[in-house]
Short mmCIF file of C-alpha atoms in Angstrom, two decimals:
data_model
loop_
_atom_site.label_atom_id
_atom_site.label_comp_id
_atom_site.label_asym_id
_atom_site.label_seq_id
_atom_site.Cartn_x
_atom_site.Cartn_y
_atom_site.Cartn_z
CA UNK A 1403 117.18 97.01 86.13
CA UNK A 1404 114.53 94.58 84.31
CA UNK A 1405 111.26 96.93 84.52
CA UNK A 1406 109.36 93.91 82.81
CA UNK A 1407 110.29 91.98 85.72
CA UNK A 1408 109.95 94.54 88.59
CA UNK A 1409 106.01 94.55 86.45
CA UNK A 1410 105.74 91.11 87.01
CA UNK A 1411 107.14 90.68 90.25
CA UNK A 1412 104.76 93.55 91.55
CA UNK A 1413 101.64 92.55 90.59
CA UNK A 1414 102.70 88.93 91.92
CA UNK A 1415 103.21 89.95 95.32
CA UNK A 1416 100.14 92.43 95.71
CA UNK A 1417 97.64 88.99 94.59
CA UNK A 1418 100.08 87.06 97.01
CA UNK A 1419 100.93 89.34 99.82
CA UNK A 1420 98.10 87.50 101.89
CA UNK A 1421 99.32 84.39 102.23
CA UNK A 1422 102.62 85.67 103.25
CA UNK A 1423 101.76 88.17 106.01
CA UNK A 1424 103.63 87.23 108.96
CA UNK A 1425 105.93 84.61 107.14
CA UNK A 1426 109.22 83.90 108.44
CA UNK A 1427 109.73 87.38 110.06
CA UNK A 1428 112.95 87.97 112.32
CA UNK A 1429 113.98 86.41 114.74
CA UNK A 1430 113.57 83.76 112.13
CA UNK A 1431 115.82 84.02 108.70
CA UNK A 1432 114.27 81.74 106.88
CA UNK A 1433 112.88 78.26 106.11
CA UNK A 1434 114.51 75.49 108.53
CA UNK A 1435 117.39 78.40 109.18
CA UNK A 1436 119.07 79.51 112.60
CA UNK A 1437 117.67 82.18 114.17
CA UNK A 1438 118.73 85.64 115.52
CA UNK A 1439 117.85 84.63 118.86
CA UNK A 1440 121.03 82.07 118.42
CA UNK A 1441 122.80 83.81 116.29
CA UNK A 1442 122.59 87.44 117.94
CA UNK A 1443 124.28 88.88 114.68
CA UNK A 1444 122.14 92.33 115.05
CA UNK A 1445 123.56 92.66 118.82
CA UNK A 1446 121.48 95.23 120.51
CA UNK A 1447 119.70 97.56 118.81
CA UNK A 1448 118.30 100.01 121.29
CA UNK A 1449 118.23 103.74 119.39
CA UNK A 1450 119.92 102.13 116.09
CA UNK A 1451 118.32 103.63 112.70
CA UNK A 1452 117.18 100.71 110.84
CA UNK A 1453 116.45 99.92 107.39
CA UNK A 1454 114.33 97.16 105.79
CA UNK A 1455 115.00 96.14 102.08
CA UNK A 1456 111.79 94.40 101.47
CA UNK A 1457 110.14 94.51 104.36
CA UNK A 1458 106.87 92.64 103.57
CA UNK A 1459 103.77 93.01 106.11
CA UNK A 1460 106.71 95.16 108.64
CA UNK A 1461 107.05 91.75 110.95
CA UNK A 1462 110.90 92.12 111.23
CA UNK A 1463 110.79 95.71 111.70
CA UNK A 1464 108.01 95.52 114.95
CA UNK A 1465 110.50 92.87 116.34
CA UNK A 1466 113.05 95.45 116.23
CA UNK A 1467 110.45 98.03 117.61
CA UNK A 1468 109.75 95.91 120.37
CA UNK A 1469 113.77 95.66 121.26
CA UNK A 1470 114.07 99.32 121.52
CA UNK A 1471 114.91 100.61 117.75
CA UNK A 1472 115.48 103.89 117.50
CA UNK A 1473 114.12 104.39 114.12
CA UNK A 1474 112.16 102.25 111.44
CA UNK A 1475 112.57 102.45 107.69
CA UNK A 1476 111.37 99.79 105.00
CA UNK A 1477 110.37 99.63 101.44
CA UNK A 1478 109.11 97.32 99.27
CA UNK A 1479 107.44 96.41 95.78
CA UNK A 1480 104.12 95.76 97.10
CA UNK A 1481 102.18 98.41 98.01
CA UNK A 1482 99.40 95.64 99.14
CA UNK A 1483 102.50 95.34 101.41
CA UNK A 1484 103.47 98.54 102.47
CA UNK A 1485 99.53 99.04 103.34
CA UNK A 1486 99.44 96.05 105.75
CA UNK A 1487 102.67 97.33 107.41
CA UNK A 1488 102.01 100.48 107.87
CA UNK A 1489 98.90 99.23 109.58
CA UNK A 1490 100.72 96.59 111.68
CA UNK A 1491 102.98 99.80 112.75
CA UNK A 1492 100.74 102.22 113.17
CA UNK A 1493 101.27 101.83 116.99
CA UNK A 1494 105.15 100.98 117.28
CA UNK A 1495 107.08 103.94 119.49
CA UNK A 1496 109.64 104.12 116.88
CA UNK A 1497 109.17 106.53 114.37
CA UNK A 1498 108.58 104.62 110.88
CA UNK A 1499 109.21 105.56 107.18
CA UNK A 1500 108.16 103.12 104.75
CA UNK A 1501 108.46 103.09 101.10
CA UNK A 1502 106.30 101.47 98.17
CA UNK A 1503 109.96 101.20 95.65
CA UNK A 1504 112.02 98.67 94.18
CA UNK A 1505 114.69 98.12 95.83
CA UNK A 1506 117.43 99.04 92.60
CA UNK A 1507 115.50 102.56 93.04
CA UNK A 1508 116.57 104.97 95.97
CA UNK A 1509 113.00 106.45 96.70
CA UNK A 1510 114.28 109.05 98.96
CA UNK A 1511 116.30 107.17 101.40
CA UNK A 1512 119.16 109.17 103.09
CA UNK A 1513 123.19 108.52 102.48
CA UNK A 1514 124.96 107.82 105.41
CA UNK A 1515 122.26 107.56 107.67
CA UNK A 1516 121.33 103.92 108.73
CA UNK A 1517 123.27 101.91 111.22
CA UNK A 1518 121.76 98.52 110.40
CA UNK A 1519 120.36 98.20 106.98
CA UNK A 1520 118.76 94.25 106.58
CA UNK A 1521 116.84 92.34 104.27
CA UNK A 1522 115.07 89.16 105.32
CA UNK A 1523 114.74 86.34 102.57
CA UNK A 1524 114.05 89.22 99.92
CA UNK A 1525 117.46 90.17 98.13
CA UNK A 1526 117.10 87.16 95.55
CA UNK A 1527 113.93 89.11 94.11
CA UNK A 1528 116.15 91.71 92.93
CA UNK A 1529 116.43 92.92 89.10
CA UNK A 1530 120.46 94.43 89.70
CA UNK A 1531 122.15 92.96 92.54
CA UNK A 1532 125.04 95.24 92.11
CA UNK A 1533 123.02 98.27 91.89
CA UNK A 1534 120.89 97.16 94.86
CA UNK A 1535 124.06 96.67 96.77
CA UNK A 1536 125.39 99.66 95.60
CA UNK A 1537 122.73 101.24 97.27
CA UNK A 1538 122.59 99.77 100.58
CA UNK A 1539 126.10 100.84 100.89
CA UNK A 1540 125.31 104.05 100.16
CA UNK A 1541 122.61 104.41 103.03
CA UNK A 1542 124.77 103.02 105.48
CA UNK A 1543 127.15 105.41 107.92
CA UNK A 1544 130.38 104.01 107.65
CA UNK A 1545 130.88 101.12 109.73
CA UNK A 1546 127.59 100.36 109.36
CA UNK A 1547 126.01 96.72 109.29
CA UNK A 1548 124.01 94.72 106.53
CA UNK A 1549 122.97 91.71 107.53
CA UNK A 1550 120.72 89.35 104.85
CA UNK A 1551 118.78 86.05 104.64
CA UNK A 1552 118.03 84.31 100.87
CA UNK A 1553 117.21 81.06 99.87
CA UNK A 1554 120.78 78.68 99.18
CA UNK A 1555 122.03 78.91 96.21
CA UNK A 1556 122.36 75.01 95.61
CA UNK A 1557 118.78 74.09 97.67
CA UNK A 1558 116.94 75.25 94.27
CA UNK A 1559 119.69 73.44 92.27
CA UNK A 1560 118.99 69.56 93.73
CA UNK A 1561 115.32 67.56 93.72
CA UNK A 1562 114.76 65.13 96.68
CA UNK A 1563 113.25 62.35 94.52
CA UNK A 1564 112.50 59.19 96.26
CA UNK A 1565 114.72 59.67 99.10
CA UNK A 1566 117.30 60.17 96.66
CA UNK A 1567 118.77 63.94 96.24
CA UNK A 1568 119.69 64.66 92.01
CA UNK A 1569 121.28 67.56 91.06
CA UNK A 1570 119.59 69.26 87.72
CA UNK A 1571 121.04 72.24 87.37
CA UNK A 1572 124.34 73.55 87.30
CA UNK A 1573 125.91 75.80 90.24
CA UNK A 1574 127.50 77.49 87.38
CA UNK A 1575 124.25 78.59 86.32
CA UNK A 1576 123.00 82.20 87.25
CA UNK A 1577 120.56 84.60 85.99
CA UNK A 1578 116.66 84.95 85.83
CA UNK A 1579 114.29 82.40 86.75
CA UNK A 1580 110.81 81.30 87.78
CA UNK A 1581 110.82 79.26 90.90
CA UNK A 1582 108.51 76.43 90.55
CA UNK A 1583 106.90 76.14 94.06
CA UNK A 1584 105.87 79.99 93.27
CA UNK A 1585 101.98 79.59 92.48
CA UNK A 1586 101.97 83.30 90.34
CA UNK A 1587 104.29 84.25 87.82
CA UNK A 1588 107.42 85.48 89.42
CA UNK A 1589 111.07 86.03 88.63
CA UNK A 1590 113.98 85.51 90.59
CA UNK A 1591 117.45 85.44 90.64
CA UNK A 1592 119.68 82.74 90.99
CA UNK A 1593 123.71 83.15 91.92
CA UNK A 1594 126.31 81.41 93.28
CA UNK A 1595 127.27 82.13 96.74
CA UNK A 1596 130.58 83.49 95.73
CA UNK A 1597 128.70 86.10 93.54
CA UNK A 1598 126.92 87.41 96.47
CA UNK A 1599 130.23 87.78 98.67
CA UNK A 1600 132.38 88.72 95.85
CA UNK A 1601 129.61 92.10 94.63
CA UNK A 1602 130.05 92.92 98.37
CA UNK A 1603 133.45 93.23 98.69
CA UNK A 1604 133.53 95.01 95.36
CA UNK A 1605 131.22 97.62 97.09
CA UNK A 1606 133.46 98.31 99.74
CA UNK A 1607 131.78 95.99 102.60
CA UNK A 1608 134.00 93.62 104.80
CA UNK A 1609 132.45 90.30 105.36
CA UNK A 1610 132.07 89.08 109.14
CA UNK A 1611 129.42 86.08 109.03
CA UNK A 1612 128.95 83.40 106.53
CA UNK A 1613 125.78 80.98 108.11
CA UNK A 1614 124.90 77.91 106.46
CA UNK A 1615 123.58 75.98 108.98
CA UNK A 1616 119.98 74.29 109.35
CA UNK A 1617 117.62 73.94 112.32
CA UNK A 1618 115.81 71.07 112.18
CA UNK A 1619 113.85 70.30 115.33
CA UNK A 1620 110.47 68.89 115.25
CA UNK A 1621 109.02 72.15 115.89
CA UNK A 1622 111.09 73.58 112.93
CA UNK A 1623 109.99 70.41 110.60
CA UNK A 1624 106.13 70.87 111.59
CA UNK A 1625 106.34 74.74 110.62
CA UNK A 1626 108.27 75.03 107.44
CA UNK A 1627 107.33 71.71 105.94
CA UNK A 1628 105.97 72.27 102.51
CA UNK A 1629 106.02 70.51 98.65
CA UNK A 1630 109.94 73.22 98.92
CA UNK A 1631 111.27 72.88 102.20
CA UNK A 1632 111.48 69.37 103.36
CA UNK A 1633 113.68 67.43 106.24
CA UNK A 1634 114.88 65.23 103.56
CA UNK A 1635 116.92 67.96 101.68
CA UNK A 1636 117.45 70.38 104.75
CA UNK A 1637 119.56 67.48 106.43
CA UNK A 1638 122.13 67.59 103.65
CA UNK A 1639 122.29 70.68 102.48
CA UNK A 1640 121.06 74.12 104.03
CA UNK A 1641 117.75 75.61 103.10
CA UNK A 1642 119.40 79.48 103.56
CA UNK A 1643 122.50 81.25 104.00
CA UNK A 1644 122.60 84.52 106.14
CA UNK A 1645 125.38 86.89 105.52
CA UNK A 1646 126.70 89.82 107.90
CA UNK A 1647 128.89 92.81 106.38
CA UNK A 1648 130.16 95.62 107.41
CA UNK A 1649 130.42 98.91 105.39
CA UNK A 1650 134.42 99.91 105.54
#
């Protein structure tokens, strides 16, 4: 675990939690991404205890509230985020637990416990993947779902430049960066898709759901469109991948 980076990282997302409150909650995924409304990969989750890993401004975790959740855990970095969810949840009629923790830290969180743990476009701001995976299999009761969003690994690896798409940077390529269409200094982490399946299967999950796909309707277009997330990329290469697993 980088703590230089989780420092960084932190006090980015408490000066920028604003301007994200809200963003791209479920049913959405992500940027110019199917949704769970078509995909259904969370099924019905009347009584299920879930678990957030990064659960921002606690959008995804009222949606689930609204569908009947039986119980509502999140944490995240920010505690500029934790504050505005708890406030957003003060009302829901699931009981809620939310945590101000990295997510390579275990802040209290029972083993065996969750039946759906989930993370929505957040895992790729993790320090230790391993470790982080390591412990979302840990909360899980066997048989248990996670279910994740995160930026494509190739989308930050090609330029749209003149209506022409370059690569400049190698797939190969993994490790710590700072995204460029981040306005604060930040630090993610950039792997290959097969890194994120392979780290799960190491860590005993079974994969069920690989998405790559793109929405692109005009009402998709006029939301996500940004100096990042353009049609002109999207249409040739996904913006996201979502991945299901199951804990074995």
């Amino acid at each position: 675990m980088n703590t230089e980076s989780l420092r960084v990282n932190k006090q980015s997302w408490d000066e920028a939690a604003e301007r994200f409150y809200g963003r791209n909650p479920l049913p959405e995924y992500g940027p110019l991404a199917p949704t769970e409304d078509e995909l259904k990969l969370f099924g019905d989750v009347r009584n299920l205890k879930m678990l957030e890993i990064g659960c921002g401004s606690g959008h995804s975790l009222k949606y689930l509230d609204q569908r009947g959740a039986g119980e509502l855990w999140g944490l995240d970095l920010s505690i500029t985020q934790i504050t505005a969810a708890k406030a957003l949840l003060e009302n829901a009629a699931s009981p809620v637990r939310l945590f101000e923790s990295p997510m390579e830290n275990n802040p209290g969180i029972p083993a065996d416990y969750f039946d759906i743990v989930f993370s929505i476009y957040a895992l790729g701001w993790t320090t230790d993947l391993e470790k982080t995976l390591s412990n979302v299999h840990q909360y899980l009761k066997p048989g248990g779902l996670f279910i994740f969003s995160w930026e494509h690994p190739m989308y930050n690896r090609i330029r749209a430049k003149g209506g022409v798409l370059l690569m400049d940077k190698s797939y190969h390529e993994e490790g710590s960066y700072q995204h460029e269409a981040w306005s604060q200094p930040a630090i993610m982490q950039q792997y290959k898709l097969g890194t994120y399946i392979n780290l799960l299967i190491e860590n005993d999950f079974k994969i069920e759901k690989v998405v790559e796909d793109v929405s692109l309707s005009d009402e998709d277009i006029q939301r996500h469109a940004n100096r990042w997330y353009s049609y002109d990329k999207a249409k040739a290469l996904p913006a996201a991948f979502i991945l299901k697993s199951r804990k074995s």
